[in-house]
Coordinates of C-alpha atoms in Angstrom, one line a residue:
X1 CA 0.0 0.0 0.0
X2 CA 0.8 3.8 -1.0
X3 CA 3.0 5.3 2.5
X4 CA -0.2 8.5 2.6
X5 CA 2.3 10.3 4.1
X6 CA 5.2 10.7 1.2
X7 CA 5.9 13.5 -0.3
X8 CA 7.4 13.0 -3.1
X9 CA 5.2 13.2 -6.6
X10 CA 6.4 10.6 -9.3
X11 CA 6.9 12.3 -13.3
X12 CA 3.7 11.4 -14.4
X13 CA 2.0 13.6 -11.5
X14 CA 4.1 15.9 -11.9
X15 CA 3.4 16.6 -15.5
X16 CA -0.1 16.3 -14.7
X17 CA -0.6 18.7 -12.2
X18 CA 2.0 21.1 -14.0
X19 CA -0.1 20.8 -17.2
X20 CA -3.8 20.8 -15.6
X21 CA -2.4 24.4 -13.8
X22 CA -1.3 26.0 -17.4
X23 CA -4.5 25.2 -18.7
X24 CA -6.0 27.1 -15.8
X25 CA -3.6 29.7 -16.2
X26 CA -4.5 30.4 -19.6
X27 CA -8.3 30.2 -19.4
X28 CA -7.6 33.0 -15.7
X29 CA -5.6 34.7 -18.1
X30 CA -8.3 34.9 -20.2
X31 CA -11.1 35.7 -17.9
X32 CA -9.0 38.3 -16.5
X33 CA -6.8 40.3 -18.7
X34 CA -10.1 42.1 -19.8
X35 CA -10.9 43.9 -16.0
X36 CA -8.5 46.2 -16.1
X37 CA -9.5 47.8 -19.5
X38 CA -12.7 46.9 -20.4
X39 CA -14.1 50.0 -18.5
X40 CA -11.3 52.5 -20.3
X41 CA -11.4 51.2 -23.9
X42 CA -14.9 49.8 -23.6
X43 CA -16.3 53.3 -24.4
X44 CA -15.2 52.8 -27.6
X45 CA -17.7 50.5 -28.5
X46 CA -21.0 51.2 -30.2
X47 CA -23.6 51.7 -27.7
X48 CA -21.5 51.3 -24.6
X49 CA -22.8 52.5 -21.5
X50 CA -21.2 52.1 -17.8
X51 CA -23.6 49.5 -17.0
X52 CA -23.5 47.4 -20.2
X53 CA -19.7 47.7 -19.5
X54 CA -19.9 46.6 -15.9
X55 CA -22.6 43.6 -17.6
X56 CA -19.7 43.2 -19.8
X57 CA -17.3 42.8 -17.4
X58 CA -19.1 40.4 -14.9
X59 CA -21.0 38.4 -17.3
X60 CA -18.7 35.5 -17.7
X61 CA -19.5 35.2 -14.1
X62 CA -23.0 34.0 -14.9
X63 CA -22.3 31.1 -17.2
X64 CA -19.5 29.9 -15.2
X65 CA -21.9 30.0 -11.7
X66 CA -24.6 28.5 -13.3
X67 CA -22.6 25.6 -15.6
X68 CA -19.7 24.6 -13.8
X69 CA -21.3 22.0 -11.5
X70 CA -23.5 20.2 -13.9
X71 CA -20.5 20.1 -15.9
X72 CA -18.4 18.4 -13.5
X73 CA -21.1 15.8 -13.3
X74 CA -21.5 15.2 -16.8
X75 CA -17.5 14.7 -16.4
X76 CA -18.7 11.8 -14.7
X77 CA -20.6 10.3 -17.0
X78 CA -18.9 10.6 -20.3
X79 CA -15.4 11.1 -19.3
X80 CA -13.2 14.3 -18.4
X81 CA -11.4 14.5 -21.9
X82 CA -14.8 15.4 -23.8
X83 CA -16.3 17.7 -21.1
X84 CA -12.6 19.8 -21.0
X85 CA -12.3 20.2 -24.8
X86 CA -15.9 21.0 -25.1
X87 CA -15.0 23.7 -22.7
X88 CA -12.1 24.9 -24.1
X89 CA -13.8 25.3 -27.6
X90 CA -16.3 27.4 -26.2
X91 CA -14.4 29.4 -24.3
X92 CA -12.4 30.5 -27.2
X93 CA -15.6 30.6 -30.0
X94 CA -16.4 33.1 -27.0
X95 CA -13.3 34.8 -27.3
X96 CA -13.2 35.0 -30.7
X97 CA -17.0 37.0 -31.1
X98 CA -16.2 39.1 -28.5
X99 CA -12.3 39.8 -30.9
X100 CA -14.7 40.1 -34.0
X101 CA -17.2 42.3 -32.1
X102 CA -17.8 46.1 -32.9
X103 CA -20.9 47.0 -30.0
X104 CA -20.7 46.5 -26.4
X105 CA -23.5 43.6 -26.8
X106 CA -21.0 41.4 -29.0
X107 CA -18.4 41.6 -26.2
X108 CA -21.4 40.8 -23.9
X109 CA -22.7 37.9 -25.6
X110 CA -18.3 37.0 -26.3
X111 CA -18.0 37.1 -22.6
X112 CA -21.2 35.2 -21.7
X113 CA -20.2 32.4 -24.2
X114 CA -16.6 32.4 -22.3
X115 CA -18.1 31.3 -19.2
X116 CA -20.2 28.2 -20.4
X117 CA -16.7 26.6 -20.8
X118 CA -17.1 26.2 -17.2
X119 CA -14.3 23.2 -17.1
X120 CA -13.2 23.7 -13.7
X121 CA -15.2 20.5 -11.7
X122 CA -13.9 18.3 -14.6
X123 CA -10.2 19.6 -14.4
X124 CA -10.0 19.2 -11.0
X125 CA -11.8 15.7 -11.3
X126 CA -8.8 14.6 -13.9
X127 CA -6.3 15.8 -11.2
X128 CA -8.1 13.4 -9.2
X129 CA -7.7 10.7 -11.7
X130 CA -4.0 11.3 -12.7
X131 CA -2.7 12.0 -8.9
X132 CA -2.1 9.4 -5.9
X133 CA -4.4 10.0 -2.9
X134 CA -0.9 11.3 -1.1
X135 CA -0.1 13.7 -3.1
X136 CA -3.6 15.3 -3.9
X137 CA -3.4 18.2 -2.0
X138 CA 0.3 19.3 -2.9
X139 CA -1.4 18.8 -6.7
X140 CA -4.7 21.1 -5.9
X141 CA -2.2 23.5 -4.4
X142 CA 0.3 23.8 -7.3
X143 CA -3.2 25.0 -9.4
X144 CA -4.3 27.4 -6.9
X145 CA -1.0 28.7 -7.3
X146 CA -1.3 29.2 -10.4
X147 CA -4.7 30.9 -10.7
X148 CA -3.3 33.9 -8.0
X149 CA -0.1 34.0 -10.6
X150 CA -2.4 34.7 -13.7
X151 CA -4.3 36.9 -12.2
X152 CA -1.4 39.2 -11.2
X153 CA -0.1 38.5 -14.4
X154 CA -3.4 39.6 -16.3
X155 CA -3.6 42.7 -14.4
X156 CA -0.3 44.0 -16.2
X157 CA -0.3 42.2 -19.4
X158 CA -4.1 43.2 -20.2
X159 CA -3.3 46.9 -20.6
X160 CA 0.3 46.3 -22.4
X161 CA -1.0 43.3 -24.8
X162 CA -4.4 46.1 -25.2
X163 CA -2.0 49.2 -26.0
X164 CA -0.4 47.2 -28.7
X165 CA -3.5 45.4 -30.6
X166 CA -6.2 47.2 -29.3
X167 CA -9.3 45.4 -27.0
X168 CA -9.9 42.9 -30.4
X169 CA -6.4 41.9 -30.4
X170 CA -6.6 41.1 -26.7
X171 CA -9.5 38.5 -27.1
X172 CA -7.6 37.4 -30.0
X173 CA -4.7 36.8 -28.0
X174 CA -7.4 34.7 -25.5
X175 CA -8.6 32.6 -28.1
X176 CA -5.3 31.5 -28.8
X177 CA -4.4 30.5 -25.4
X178 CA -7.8 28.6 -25.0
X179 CA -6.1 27.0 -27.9
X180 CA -3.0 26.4 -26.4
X181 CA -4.9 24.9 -23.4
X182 CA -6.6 22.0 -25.5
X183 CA -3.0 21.4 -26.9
X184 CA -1.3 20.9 -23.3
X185 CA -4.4 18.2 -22.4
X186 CA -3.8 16.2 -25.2
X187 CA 0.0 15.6 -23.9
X188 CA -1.2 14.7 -21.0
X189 CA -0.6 11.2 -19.3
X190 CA -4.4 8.9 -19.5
X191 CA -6.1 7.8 -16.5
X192 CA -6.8 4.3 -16.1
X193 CA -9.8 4.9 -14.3
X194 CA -12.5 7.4 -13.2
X195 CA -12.0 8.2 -9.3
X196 CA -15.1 9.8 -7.9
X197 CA -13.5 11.8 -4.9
X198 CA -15.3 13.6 -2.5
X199 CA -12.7 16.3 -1.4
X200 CA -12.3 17.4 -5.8
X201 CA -16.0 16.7 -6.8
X202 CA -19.5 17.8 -6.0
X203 CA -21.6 14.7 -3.8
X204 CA -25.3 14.9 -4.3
X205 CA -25.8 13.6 -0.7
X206 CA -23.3 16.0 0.7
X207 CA -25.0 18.6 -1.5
X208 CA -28.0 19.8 1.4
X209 CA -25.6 19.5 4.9
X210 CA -23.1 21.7 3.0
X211 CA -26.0 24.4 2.2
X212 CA -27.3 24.1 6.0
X213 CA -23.7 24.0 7.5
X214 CA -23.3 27.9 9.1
X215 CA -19.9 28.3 8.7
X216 CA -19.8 27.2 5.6
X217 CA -22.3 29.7 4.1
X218 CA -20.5 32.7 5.8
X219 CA -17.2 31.5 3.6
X220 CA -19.5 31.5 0.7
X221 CA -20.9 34.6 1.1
X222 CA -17.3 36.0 1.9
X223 CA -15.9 35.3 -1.8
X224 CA -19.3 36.5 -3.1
X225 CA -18.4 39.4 -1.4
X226 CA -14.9 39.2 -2.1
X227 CA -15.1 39.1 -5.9
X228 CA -18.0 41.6 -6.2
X229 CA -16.4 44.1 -4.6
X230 CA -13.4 43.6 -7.0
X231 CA -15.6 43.2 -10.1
X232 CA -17.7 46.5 -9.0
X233 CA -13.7 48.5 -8.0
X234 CA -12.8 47.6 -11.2
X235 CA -15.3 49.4 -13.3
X236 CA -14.4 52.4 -10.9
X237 CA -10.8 52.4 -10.6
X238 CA -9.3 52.8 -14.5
X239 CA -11.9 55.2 -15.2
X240 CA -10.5 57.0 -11.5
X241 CA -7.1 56.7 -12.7
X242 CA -8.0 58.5 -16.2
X243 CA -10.7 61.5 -15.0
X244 CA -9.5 62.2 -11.2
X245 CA -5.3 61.4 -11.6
X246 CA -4.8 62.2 -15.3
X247 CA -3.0 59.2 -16.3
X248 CA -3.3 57.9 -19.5
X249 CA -4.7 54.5 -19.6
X250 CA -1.9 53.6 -21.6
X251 CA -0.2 54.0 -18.5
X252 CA -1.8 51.7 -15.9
X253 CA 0.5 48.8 -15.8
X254 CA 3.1 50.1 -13.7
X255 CA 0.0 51.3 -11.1
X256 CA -1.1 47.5 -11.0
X257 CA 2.3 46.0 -11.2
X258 CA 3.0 47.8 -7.8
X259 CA 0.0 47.6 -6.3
X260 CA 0.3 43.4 -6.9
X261 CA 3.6 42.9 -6.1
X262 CA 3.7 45.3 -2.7
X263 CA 0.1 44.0 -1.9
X264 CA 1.6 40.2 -2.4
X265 CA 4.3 40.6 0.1
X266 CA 2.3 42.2 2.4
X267 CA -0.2 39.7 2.5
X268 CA 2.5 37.1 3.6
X269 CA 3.2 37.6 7.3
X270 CA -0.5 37.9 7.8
X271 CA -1.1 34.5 6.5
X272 CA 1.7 33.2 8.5
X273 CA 0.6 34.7 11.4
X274 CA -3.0 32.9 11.2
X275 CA -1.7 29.6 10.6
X276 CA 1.1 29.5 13.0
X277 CA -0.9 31.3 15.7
X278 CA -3.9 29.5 14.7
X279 CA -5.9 32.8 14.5
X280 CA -7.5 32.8 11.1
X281 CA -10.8 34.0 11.9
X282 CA -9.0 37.5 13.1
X283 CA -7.1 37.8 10.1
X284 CA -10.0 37.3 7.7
X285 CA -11.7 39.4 10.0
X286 CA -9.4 42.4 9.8
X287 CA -8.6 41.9 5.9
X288 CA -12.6 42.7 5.9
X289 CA -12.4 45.2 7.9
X290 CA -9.0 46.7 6.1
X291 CA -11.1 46.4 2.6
X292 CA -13.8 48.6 4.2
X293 CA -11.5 50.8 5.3
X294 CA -10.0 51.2 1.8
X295 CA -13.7 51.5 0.2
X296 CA -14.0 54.7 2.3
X297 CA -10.6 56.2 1.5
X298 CA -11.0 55.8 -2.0
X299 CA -14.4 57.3 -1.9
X300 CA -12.8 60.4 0.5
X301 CA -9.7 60.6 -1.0
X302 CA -9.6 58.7 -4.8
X303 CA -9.0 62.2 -6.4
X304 CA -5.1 62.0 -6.7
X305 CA -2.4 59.9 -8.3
X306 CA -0.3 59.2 -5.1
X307 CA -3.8 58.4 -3.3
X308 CA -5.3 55.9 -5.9
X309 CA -1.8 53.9 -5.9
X310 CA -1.7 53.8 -2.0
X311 CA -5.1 52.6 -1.9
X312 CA -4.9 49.8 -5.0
X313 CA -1.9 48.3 -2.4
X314 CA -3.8 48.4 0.3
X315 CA -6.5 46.6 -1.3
X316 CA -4.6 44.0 -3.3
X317 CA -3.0 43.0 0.0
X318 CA -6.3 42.6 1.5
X319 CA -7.3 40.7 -1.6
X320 CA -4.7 38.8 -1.9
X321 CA -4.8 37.5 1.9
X322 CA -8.4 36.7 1.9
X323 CA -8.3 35.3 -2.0
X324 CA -5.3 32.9 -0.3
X325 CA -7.4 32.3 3.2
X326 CA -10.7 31.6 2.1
X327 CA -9.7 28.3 -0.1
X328 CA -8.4 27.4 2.9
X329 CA -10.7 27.7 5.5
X330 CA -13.1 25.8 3.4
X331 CA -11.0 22.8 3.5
X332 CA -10.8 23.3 7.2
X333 CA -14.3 24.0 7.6
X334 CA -15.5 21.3 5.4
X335 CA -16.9 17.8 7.2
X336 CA -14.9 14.9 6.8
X337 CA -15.9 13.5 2.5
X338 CA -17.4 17.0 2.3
X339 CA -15.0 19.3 0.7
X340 CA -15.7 18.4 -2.8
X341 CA -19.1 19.6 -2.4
X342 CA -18.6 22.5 -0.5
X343 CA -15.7 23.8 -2.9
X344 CA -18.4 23.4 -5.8
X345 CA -20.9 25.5 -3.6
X346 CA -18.1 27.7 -2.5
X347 CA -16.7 28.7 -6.3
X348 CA -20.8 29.0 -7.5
X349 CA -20.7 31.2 -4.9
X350 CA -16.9 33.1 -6.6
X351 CA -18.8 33.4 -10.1
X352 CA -21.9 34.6 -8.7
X353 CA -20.4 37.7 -7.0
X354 CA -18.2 38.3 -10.2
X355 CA -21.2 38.5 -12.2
X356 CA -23.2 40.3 -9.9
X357 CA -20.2 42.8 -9.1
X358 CA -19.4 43.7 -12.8
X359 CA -23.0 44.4 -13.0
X360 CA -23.6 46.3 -9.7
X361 CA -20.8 48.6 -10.1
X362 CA -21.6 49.7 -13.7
X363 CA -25.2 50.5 -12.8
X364 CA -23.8 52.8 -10.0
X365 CA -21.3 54.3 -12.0
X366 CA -24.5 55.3 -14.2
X367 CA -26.5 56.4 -11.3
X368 CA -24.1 57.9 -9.6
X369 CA -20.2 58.2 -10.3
X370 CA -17.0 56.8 -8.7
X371 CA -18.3 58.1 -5.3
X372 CA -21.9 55.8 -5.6
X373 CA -19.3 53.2 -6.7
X374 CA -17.3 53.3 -3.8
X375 CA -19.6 53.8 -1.8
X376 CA -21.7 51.0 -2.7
X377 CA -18.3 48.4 -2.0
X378 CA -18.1 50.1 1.2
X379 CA -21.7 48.8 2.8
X380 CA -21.0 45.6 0.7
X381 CA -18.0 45.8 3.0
X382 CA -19.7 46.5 6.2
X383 CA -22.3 43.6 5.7
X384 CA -19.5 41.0 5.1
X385 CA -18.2 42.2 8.1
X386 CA -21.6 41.6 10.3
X387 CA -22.1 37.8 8.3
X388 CA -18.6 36.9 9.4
X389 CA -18.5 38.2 12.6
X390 CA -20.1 35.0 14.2
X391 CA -17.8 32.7 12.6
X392 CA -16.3 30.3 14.7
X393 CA -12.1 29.6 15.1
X394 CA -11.7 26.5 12.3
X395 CA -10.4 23.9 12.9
X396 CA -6.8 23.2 12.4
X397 CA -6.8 20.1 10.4
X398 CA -6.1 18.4 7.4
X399 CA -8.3 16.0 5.5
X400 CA -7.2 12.4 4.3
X401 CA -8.4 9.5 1.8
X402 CA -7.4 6.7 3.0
X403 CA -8.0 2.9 1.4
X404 CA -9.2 0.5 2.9
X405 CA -8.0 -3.1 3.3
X406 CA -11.0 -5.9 3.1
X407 CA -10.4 -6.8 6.9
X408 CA -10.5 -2.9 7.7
X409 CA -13.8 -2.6 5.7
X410 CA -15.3 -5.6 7.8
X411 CA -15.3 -3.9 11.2
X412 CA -18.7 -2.6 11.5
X413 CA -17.0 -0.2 14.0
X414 CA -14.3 1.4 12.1
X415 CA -15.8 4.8 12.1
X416 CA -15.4 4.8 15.9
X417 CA -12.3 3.2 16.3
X418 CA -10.9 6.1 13.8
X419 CA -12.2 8.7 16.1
X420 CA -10.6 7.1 18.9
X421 CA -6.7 7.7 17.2
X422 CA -5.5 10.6 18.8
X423 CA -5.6 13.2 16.5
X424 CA -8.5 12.6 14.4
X425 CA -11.6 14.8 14.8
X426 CA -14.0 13.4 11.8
X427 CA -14.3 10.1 10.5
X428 CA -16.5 9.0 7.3
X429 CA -16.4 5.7 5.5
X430 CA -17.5 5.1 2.0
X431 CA -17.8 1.2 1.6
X432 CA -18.4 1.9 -2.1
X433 CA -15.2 3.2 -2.6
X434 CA -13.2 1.2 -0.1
X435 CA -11.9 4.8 1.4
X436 CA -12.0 6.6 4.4
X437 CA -12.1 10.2 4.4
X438 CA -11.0 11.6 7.9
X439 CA -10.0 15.4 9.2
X440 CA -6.8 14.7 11.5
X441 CA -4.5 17.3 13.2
X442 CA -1.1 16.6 11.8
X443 CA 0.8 18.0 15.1
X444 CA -1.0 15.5 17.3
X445 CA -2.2 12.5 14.9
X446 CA -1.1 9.1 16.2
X447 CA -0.3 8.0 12.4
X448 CA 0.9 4.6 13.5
X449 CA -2.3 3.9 15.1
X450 CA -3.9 4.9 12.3
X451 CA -2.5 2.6 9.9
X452 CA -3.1 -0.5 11.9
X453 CA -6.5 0.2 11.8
X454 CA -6.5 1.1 8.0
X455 CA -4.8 -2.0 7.1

């Protein structure tokens, strides 16, 4: 049997996982590169208006919230190969009428049409497939790495590659990455088999506790939240940077470059501070409270160069630390076999607020200017503050998938005996899959223990 405990990935993983995150990469890339100039160059479009911009802007949001689970489902069924090039083609037919597009409503119905590739479920899902149970995690990490890097990456690249080609050439360029993307599965190594994994795919019987589970919903309504509030910012803040500080929006690249990079490194030593300390819940809890803050100053104070560029830093590293904490509280959060299922609910929840941001924050732009704008982000802000305030301290654990030997699966009290090991908080076993999923607290597990009862 696999040690669960190595920690070293063999080639073929590794290629996997490196290859499943590029094609994540490119389709962030895609979904991204657009925020930071759809609302400048936008205008140029026939029949543009702030809120068909902000629609614009958010609308991929939609398709992805409303197609993403089914998809990973129907993964299940006919295989993840078909589902992730189906998604891919879309995604860049979508890119390619929003390239070909002269009115605001092409881009729309270009950006709508990239979000039905909703390939996400069924990427992880063939993570699942290609990766040992013991190196899973490590595997899902590497591509959540990978989407914060191409979003930083987008939010300089999209005004350079935009400068150059224009807002057509820039979906062209996205197209062509989609592209790429169904060139880099197609090296991949094949699975053997079809894993069906709770902890990287949706359960239809954990579906209703994870929608009743308190906790649960106040992380999903934070990254609702989170990515509305950046959506709605974002049809504010390049046309800020233009009418209040003068700069040319040729020019703001080196505005976002610094904002990321500073905001990055200052998101660091709160992270470590949560997980070391084991205080999480007050550093999500202040980030809120920081992007509130930020909100207001932009909305008192957004009128000058040196102000906007003080405030995008303060608010990337409040981003950026709750963008990195959230994932990660889910997992904590999550009951034992449930995280699958709650991650689906949890990035709904993501695509959701991106739609509904984008949209939000060009109607009040309409209404009202920046000020409405910020303004608006800023009681968004204060209600995600009084949702989360109730939250409990997670729990500091980790969650395994462990197989089962026939003589393990033949003790009618193996759920019991699990919680009994020192160190294991949640036990659930899944006789159809021969597995146990547990949540165990790596500092204190009793791992010997644990494999004797495994085995």
């Amino acid at each position: 049997m696999q040690d669960p405990y190595s920690e070293r990935m063999n080639a073929s993983e590794t290629r996997a996982a490196s290859g499943l995150a590029l094609v994540f990469a490119f389709r962030m890339l895609g979904m991204f590169m657009v925020l930071p100039v759809l609302a400048t160059y936008g205008t140029d479009l026939q029949g543009a208006t702030p809120a068909l911009i902000g629609l614009a802007i958010g609308a991929y949001g939609l398709t992805q919230a409303v197609l993403q689970i089914p998809f990973g489902m129907l993964s299940d069924r006919i295989g993840r190969l078909p589902v992730i090039y189906f998604g891919l083609v879309i995604f860049a037919a979508g890119a390619a009428l929003a390239a070909s597009a002269d009115s605001i409503w092409g881009v729309i119905a270009g950006r709508v049409l990239q979000g039905a590739g909703a390939i996400s479920a069924a990427v992880m899902a063939l993570l699942s497939d290609l990766t040992r149970e013991q190196h899973r995690t490590k595997a899902m990490a590497l591509i959540g790495m990978s989407i914060g890097v191409s979003f930083a990456v987008a939010m300089v690249v999209g005004p350079l590659l935009t400068r150059a080609f224009g807002l057509s050439g820039l979906f062209w360029v996205t197209a062509a990455m989609a592209l790429a993307g169904i060139g880099v599965v197609a090296t991949l190594p094949r699975a053997h088999r079809h894993i069906h994994h709770r902890e990287s795919g949706v359960a239809g019987q954990a579906l209703w506790p994870t929608l009743r589970h308190p906790d649960l919903l106040r992380l999903d309504f934070s990254i609702l939240a989170l990515h509305a509030i950046l959506m709605a910012s974002f049809v504010a803040l390049p046309l800020a940077l233009v009418s209040e500080a003068g700069l040319a929006r040729e020019q703001h690249w080196w505005v976002y470059l610094t904002a990321l990079v500073v905001g990055f490194f200052g998101m660091v030593p709160f992270i470590i501070y949560g997980e070391k300390k084991r205080q999480m819940r007050r550093v999500v809890l202040g980030a809120v409270a920081a992007l509130l803050c930020v909100e207001l100053f932009f909305l008192g104070l957004g009128d000058r160069l040196w102000s906007l560029v003080v405030g995008m830093i303060l608010f990337f590293t409040a981003f950026n630390l709750l963008e990195a904490s959230l994932p990660s509280l889910i997992s904590k959060v999550a009951p034992a076999g449930g995280k699958g299922t709650a991650m689906g609910v949890y990035s709904t929840s993501q695509f959701l607020g991106a739609g509904a941001g984008g949209i939000l924050g060009g109607w009040l732009f309409q209404t009202g200017g920046l000020g409405l704008v910020f303004g608006g982000c800023a009681v968004l802000c204060a209600l995600w503050l009084l949702v989360t305030w109730r939250m409990q301290e997670p729990p500091y654990v980790t969650g395994l998938r462990l197989p089962l030997s026939e003589l393990a699966l033949g003790n009618p009290q193996l759920a019991e005996d699990m919680l009994a090991v020192p160190g294991v908080s949640d036990a659930l076993i899944i006789g159809d899959e021969a597995v146990a999923y547990l949540k165990v607290d790596m500092q204190i597990l009793d791992r010997e223990a644990l494999d004797r009862l495994v085995a």
